[in-house]
Amino acid sequence: MSSKIDKGLSVKDIDKSFGEVKALVNVSLDVHEGEFFTLLGPSGCGKTTLLRIIAGLELRDTGRVILGGQDITDLPATKRQVNTVFQSYALFPHLNIFENVAFGLRSRKFPQNEVEGRVNRRMEMLELQEMADRYPHQLSGGQQQRVALARALVNEPDVLLLDEPMSALDAKLRAQVQVELRRLQRKLGQTFILVTHDQAEALVVSDRIAVMDQGKIIQFGTPKEVYEQPKTLFVAEFLGAANLLHGRGLDGGIQTELGFFHLKQTPKWDNGTVAIRPERIRITDNPPEKNAVKAKVREAIYRGTNIDLWLEPGPMRVRTPAHRNYELGDEVWLELPPEGLVILDE
Amino acid sequence: MRRSHPLITVLAMLTVGFLYLPLVAVAVFSVNATRYGLVWRGFTLDWYIKLFHNEFILEAAWNTLALAVVSTLVATILGTVLAIGMDRFPWGRKANTFLDLVLHIPVVIPDIILAAALVVAFGLLRLISTVFEPGLFNMIIGHITFQISFVALVVRSRLVSIGRDVEEAARDLFASTPYLLRRVTIPLLLPGIVAGAMLAFTLSLDDFVISFFTAGPESVTLPLFIFAAVRRGVTPQIHALSTLVVLITVILIVGMERVTRK
């Protein structure tokens, strides 16, 4: 890509209601060219609606969509340099795989030799060349997904939209496809926007994540930022297990039922919550100097690479390397280091 | 395998017998070598041969076919367009309920009511043009009015089963509306369209009531001919004719099943 214009996508102040239901409330975001951007949220949070508005398949109530500096808000889907991989794949059941992939080129009347060249190149890239003459129902789920991907990518869209493309795959294949998708996006250098409710998937593939809830974007950030520095209770809990401590905000710490805990900053609220991930809690035999909790093992779940412990008081969840055995009823000291404790907004 | 109760088996067989014995009887009499009486006098195809030498019957057959083909063609096109319009246009919920009702009325309404309404309508239209004198033209319009609903219902159920995803995908892939219809919607709808057309065709073929009220002296169809002939006494020729009509209907229905199952 040698063009100097930024092919990034901006969404500005989008509102969308279905009758009384507000699907999107004043949503704005910027996706940079070549970025793998993920909209993450529970079902019904508006992420698919936002994707459909970007694709031109849904009308917004207010707001604008800008692609590569051009306002595309009022362009129909057929005029946007944006292509979609649908959740159901939506392959054409009456066309063979070659014609499925070629559809976007044929509908724009590309000459036959160019259609063949481009389709064959994409099919090779996604290891579909053997499938050219087959029909969608003769393919496995994973193969169908690759056809859907090839069918969209053959058009070299400015932005590729992916609507929960892994939801129909089994867990093992999904993990593999996530890595392949990430690798493909890096290789092509194209802008991808993925919609998913699977936090693990979002962490694996994304450059940046927008966490959504009830039609609003709650937090933007890299996977590391949203996982380790969640802004709200919702983000902390949606992106994995979190231990929560409620209490009074004091100078440089928080006073809770379990005692005083030092924090890196002074909380801005009087009463509130701090969170810590299970793997950030340290287990020690001797009482630590500060931020200590004495706890009893209630449940120990062996997971191969590590052990998940449920402890009283709390229940508190701790993830620790599996090189030591824990028996139920064991008494241990926990250290909740200040750099692991995240102050959540009210 | 589950075995059903013997009583259920007997009941089922009785029901089938009740339904099909009269048809079988008609078929048997159509090859019985006697003009009168219910006694078997040996096999003959005479009645069928005579049938094909009967000018009135041949004309009625021709009228029936012309009526069925023309009305089915028009009804299939209009019904398909109606179904696509009803299902794909973003109607409000109230408009949708209303359209649904409008579509179902010709299906559930007694034929005789529809026929009487047509008589009134054509009476009024005759004030404008003499084209609306009783005859084949009126019959075609009459048949189309009830066929449209059947075609639209069959096509619409196919539209629902195709879903909108595929069409959205086509739009996302730059397909203009004509291209979308030609390349995606119509090919996927085709089994539904064919099934709807075959249903409309058989309905037209068998229709008596609407035809009776809209026909003129020149436009006798087979059902009308049979009705008139039976009043003068049932002859083996009528049996032969009835058997043929049943056969054609059965072939069409089996064909329709085949197409829809795809």
Coordinates of C-alpha atoms in Angstrom, one line a residue, chain A:
Chain A
M1 CA 0.0 0.0 0.0
S2 CA 1.8 3.1 -1.2
S3 CA -1.1 5.6 -0.9
K4 CA -0.5 8.4 1.4
I5 CA -4.1 8.8 2.5
D6 CA -4.8 7.1 5.8
K7 CA -7.3 4.3 5.1
G8 CA -8.3 4.2 8.7
L9 CA -11.9 4.2 9.8
S10 CA -13.6 6.7 12.2
V11 CA -17.0 6.4 13.7
K12 CA -18.4 9.6 15.2
D13 CA -21.2 9.9 17.7
I14 CA -23.3 7.1 16.4
D15 CA -26.8 6.6 18.0
K16 CA -29.1 3.7 17.1
S17 CA -32.4 2.6 18.5
F18 CA -34.7 -0.3 17.6
G19 CA -38.0 1.1 18.8
E20 CA -37.6 1.7 22.5
V21 CA -34.4 -0.2 22.8
K22 CA -31.2 1.8 22.5
A23 CA -28.7 -0.4 20.7
L24 CA -25.9 2.2 20.5
V25 CA -25.5 5.4 22.6
N26 CA -23.1 8.1 21.3
V27 CA -20.4 5.6 20.1
S28 CA -17.2 7.0 18.7
L29 CA -14.0 5.2 17.7
D30 CA -11.0 5.5 15.5
V31 CA -9.4 2.4 13.8
H32 CA -6.0 3.0 12.3
E33 CA -4.9 1.6 8.9
G34 CA -3.5 -1.9 9.3
E35 CA -4.8 -2.4 12.8
F36 CA -6.5 -5.5 14.1
F37 CA -9.3 -3.9 16.2
T38 CA -11.8 -5.9 18.3
L39 CA -15.2 -4.9 19.6
L40 CA -15.7 -7.1 22.7
G41 CA -18.8 -7.4 24.7
P42 CA -21.6 -9.7 25.9
S43 CA -24.4 -10.5 23.5
G44 CA -26.9 -7.7 23.0
C45 CA -24.3 -5.0 23.8
G46 CA -24.6 -3.5 20.3
K47 CA -21.3 -4.6 18.8
T48 CA -22.9 -6.4 15.9
T49 CA -25.2 -3.5 15.2
L50 CA -22.1 -1.2 15.1
L51 CA -20.4 -3.6 12.7
R52 CA -23.5 -3.6 10.4
I53 CA -23.6 0.2 10.4
I54 CA -20.0 0.2 9.3
A55 CA -20.8 -2.3 6.6
G56 CA -23.8 -0.3 5.4
L57 CA -26.3 -3.0 6.2
E58 CA -28.0 -1.0 8.9
L59 CA -29.0 2.7 9.1
R60 CA -27.8 4.8 12.0
D61 CA -30.0 7.3 13.7
T62 CA -27.4 10.0 14.1
G63 CA -23.6 10.2 13.7
R64 CA -21.1 9.6 10.9
V65 CA -18.9 6.9 9.5
I66 CA -15.6 8.1 7.8
L67 CA -13.4 5.8 5.8
G68 CA -10.0 7.0 4.5
G69 CA -11.1 10.6 5.0
Q70 CA -14.3 10.2 3.0
D71 CA -17.7 10.4 4.6
I72 CA -19.4 7.1 3.7
T73 CA -22.4 7.4 6.1
D74 CA -24.9 7.7 3.4
L75 CA -23.4 5.2 0.9
P76 CA -25.1 1.9 0.5
A77 CA -23.3 -1.4 1.3
T78 CA -22.7 -1.9 -2.4
K79 CA -20.6 1.3 -2.7
R80 CA -18.4 0.8 0.4
Q81 CA -14.8 -0.6 0.2
V82 CA -15.7 -2.7 3.2
N83 CA -16.4 -6.4 3.2
T84 CA -17.8 -8.7 5.8
V85 CA -17.3 -12.3 7.1
F86 CA -20.7 -13.1 8.4
Q87 CA -21.3 -15.2 11.6
S88 CA -23.2 -17.8 9.5
Y89 CA -20.7 -17.3 6.7
A90 CA -23.7 -16.8 4.4
L91 CA -22.0 -18.6 1.5
F92 CA -24.1 -18.9 -1.7
P93 CA -25.4 -22.5 -1.6
H94 CA -26.0 -22.7 -5.3
L95 CA -22.6 -21.6 -6.4
N96 CA -19.4 -23.6 -6.2
I97 CA -16.5 -22.4 -4.1
F98 CA -14.7 -20.6 -7.0
E99 CA -17.9 -18.7 -7.9
N100 CA -18.5 -17.9 -4.2
V101 CA -15.1 -16.3 -4.0
A102 CA -15.4 -14.6 -7.3
F103 CA -18.8 -13.1 -6.5
G104 CA -17.6 -9.6 -5.5
L105 CA -15.4 -9.3 -8.6
R106 CA -18.1 -10.6 -11.0
S107 CA -20.7 -8.3 -9.6
R108 CA -18.4 -5.4 -10.5
K109 CA -17.8 -6.9 -14.0
F110 CA -14.0 -7.5 -13.7
P111 CA -12.6 -9.2 -16.8
Q112 CA -12.4 -13.0 -16.7
N113 CA -8.6 -13.3 -16.6
E114 CA -8.4 -10.9 -13.7
V115 CA -11.1 -12.7 -11.8
E116 CA -9.3 -16.0 -12.2
G117 CA -6.0 -14.6 -11.2
R118 CA -7.3 -12.9 -8.1
V119 CA -9.6 -15.7 -7.0
N120 CA -6.9 -18.4 -7.5
R121 CA -4.3 -16.3 -5.5
R122 CA -6.7 -16.0 -2.6
M123 CA -7.8 -19.6 -2.7
E124 CA -4.1 -20.6 -2.6
M125 CA -3.4 -18.3 0.3
L126 CA -6.2 -19.9 2.3
E127 CA -5.4 -23.4 1.1
L128 CA -8.7 -23.8 -0.8
Q129 CA -7.4 -24.5 -4.3
E130 CA -8.6 -28.2 -4.1
M131 CA -12.1 -27.0 -3.2
A132 CA -12.8 -24.8 -6.3
D133 CA -15.5 -27.1 -7.8
R134 CA -17.2 -28.2 -4.6
Y135 CA -20.3 -26.7 -3.1
P136 CA -20.5 -25.1 0.4
H137 CA -22.5 -27.9 1.9
Q138 CA -19.7 -30.4 1.0
L139 CA -17.2 -28.5 3.1
S140 CA -16.4 -28.6 6.9
G141 CA -17.1 -25.7 9.1
G142 CA -13.4 -24.6 9.1
Q143 CA -13.2 -24.8 5.3
Q144 CA -16.5 -22.8 5.0
Q145 CA -15.0 -20.2 7.2
R146 CA -11.9 -19.9 5.0
V147 CA -14.1 -19.6 2.0
A148 CA -16.0 -16.7 3.6
L149 CA -12.7 -15.1 4.4
A150 CA -11.4 -15.6 0.9
R151 CA -14.6 -14.2 -0.6
A152 CA -14.3 -11.0 1.4
L153 CA -10.5 -10.6 1.0
V154 CA -10.4 -11.1 -2.7
N155 CA -12.0 -7.6 -3.0
E156 CA -9.0 -6.1 -1.1
P157 CA -11.3 -4.0 1.1
D158 CA -10.0 -1.0 3.0
V159 CA -11.6 -2.6 6.1
L160 CA -12.5 -6.3 6.7
L161 CA -15.3 -6.8 9.1
L162 CA -15.6 -10.1 11.0
D163 CA -18.8 -10.9 12.8
E164 CA -18.0 -13.6 15.4
P165 CA -16.4 -15.7 12.7
M166 CA -15.2 -18.4 15.1
S167 CA -18.4 -19.1 16.9
A168 CA -19.4 -22.1 14.8
L169 CA -16.0 -23.8 15.2
D170 CA -15.0 -26.3 18.0
A171 CA -12.7 -25.1 20.7
K172 CA -9.5 -26.7 19.4
L173 CA -9.9 -25.5 15.8
R174 CA -10.9 -22.1 17.1
A175 CA -7.6 -21.6 19.0
Q176 CA -5.7 -22.6 15.8
V177 CA -7.8 -20.3 13.6
Q178 CA -7.3 -17.4 15.9
V179 CA -3.5 -17.6 15.5
E180 CA -3.8 -18.1 11.7
L181 CA -6.2 -15.1 11.4
R182 CA -3.7 -12.9 13.3
R183 CA -0.8 -14.1 11.1
L184 CA -2.9 -13.4 7.9
Q185 CA -3.8 -9.9 9.0
R186 CA -0.1 -9.1 9.8
K187 CA 0.9 -10.5 6.4
L188 CA -1.7 -8.5 4.5
G189 CA -1.3 -5.4 6.6
Q190 CA -5.0 -4.8 6.1
T191 CA -7.4 -3.3 8.7
F192 CA -9.5 -5.9 10.4
I193 CA -12.4 -5.2 12.8
L194 CA -13.6 -8.2 14.7
V195 CA -16.7 -8.6 16.8
T196 CA -16.6 -11.2 19.5
H197 CA -17.9 -12.0 23.0
D198 CA -15.0 -14.3 23.7
Q199 CA -12.4 -12.4 25.8
A200 CA -9.7 -14.9 25.2
E201 CA -10.1 -14.6 21.5
A202 CA -9.9 -10.8 21.7
L203 CA -6.7 -10.9 23.7
V204 CA -5.1 -13.3 21.3
V205 CA -5.8 -11.5 18.0
S206 CA -6.1 -7.8 18.7
D207 CA -3.9 -4.8 18.5
R208 CA -6.5 -2.9 20.3
I209 CA -9.8 -3.7 22.0
A210 CA -13.0 -1.7 22.6
V211 CA -15.0 -3.2 25.4
M212 CA -18.7 -2.6 25.0
D213 CA -21.7 -2.9 27.3
Q214 CA -25.3 -1.7 26.9
G215 CA -24.6 0.2 23.7
K216 CA -21.6 2.1 25.0
I217 CA -17.9 1.7 24.7
I218 CA -16.6 1.3 28.2
Q219 CA -12.8 1.1 27.6
F220 CA -10.3 1.3 24.7
G221 CA -6.9 -0.2 25.0
T222 CA -4.3 -2.9 24.0
P223 CA -5.1 -6.4 25.2
K224 CA -2.6 -5.9 28.1
E225 CA -4.2 -2.6 29.1
V226 CA -7.7 -3.8 29.2
Y227 CA -6.8 -7.0 31.0
E228 CA -4.4 -5.5 33.5
Q229 CA -5.8 -2.0 34.0
P230 CA -9.6 -2.5 33.7
K231 CA -11.4 0.8 34.3
T232 CA -14.7 -0.5 35.6
L233 CA -16.1 -3.5 37.5
F234 CA -17.7 -4.7 34.2
V235 CA -14.4 -4.7 32.3
A236 CA -12.6 -6.4 35.2
E237 CA -15.0 -9.2 35.4
F238 CA -15.7 -9.6 31.7
L239 CA -12.0 -10.0 30.8
G240 CA -11.4 -12.9 33.2
A241 CA -11.4 -13.7 36.8
A242 CA -11.0 -10.8 39.2
N243 CA -10.8 -10.6 43.0
L244 CA -12.7 -7.6 44.3
L245 CA -12.0 -5.7 47.5
H246 CA -14.6 -3.2 48.6
G247 CA -13.8 -0.5 51.2
R248 CA -13.0 3.1 52.1
G249 CA -10.6 5.1 50.1
L250 CA -7.8 6.5 52.3
D251 CA -4.5 8.3 51.6
G252 CA -2.4 5.9 49.5
G253 CA -4.6 2.9 50.1
I254 CA -8.0 1.3 50.9
Q255 CA -9.4 0.2 54.2
T256 CA -11.3 -3.1 53.8
E257 CA -12.7 -5.8 56.0
L258 CA -9.5 -7.7 55.5
G259 CA -7.4 -4.8 56.6
F260 CA -5.5 -1.9 55.0
F261 CA -4.0 -2.3 51.5
H262 CA -1.4 0.0 50.0
L263 CA -2.2 1.2 46.5
K264 CA 0.0 2.9 43.9
Q265 CA -2.4 5.9 43.9
T266 CA -4.9 7.4 46.3
P267 CA -8.4 6.5 45.1
K268 CA -10.5 9.4 44.0
W269 CA -13.6 8.0 45.7
D270 CA -14.6 7.6 49.4
N271 CA -16.1 4.2 49.0
G272 CA -15.2 1.9 46.1
T273 CA -13.7 -1.2 44.8
V274 CA -10.2 -2.4 43.8
A275 CA -9.6 -5.5 41.7
I276 CA -6.7 -8.0 41.5
R277 CA -6.2 -10.8 39.0
P278 CA -5.7 -14.3 40.5
E279 CA -2.2 -14.7 39.0
R280 CA -1.0 -11.4 40.6
I281 CA -1.5 -12.6 44.2
R282 CA 1.6 -14.2 45.7
I283 CA 1.6 -17.1 48.2
T284 CA 4.2 -17.0 50.9
D285 CA 4.9 -19.2 53.9
N286 CA 5.9 -16.3 56.2
P287 CA 3.7 -13.2 56.7
P288 CA 4.6 -10.6 54.1
E289 CA 5.5 -7.0 55.3
K290 CA 2.4 -5.4 53.9
N291 CA -0.9 -6.1 52.0
A292 CA -1.1 -9.5 53.7
V293 CA -4.0 -11.8 54.1
K294 CA -4.0 -15.0 56.0
A295 CA -6.2 -17.5 54.2
K296 CA -7.3 -21.2 54.2
V297 CA -7.4 -23.4 51.1
R298 CA -10.9 -24.3 50.3
E299 CA -10.5 -25.9 46.8
A300 CA -7.4 -26.6 44.8
I301 CA -7.9 -27.3 41.1
Y302 CA -4.9 -28.8 39.2
R303 CA -4.7 -27.5 35.6
G304 CA -1.4 -28.9 34.5
T305 CA 0.6 -25.7 34.1
N306 CA -0.8 -24.2 37.2
I307 CA -3.2 -24.6 40.1
D308 CA -6.3 -22.6 40.8
L309 CA -6.9 -22.1 44.5
W310 CA -10.2 -20.9 46.1
L311 CA -9.5 -19.5 49.5
E312 CA -11.3 -18.2 52.6
P313 CA -11.8 -15.4 53.4
G314 CA -13.3 -14.2 50.3
P315 CA -13.7 -16.5 48.4
M316 CA -10.5 -15.4 46.9
R317 CA -9.1 -16.9 43.7
V318 CA -5.4 -17.4 43.3
R319 CA -3.6 -18.9 40.3
T320 CA -0.1 -20.2 41.1
P321 CA 2.5 -22.4 39.3
A322 CA 1.9 -26.1 39.8
H323 CA 5.2 -26.9 41.4
R324 CA 3.9 -27.3 44.9
N325 CA 0.9 -29.2 46.3
Y326 CA -1.9 -27.7 48.3
E327 CA -4.1 -29.7 50.6
L328 CA -7.6 -28.6 51.5
G329 CA -7.4 -26.7 54.8
D330 CA -3.8 -25.6 54.4
E331 CA -3.2 -22.2 55.9
V332 CA -1.1 -19.8 53.7
W333 CA -0.2 -16.1 53.6
L334 CA -1.3 -14.1 50.6
E335 CA 0.4 -11.0 49.4
L336 CA -1.6 -8.6 47.2
P337 CA 1.1 -6.3 45.8
P338 CA 0.1 -2.7 45.1
E339 CA 1.1 -2.9 41.4
G340 CA -1.5 -5.7 41.0
L341 CA -4.3 -3.8 42.7
V342 CA -6.3 -1.8 40.2
I343 CA -8.6 1.0 41.3
L344 CA -11.9 0.8 39.5
D345 CA -14.1 3.7 38.6
E346 CA -17.3 4.0 40.6

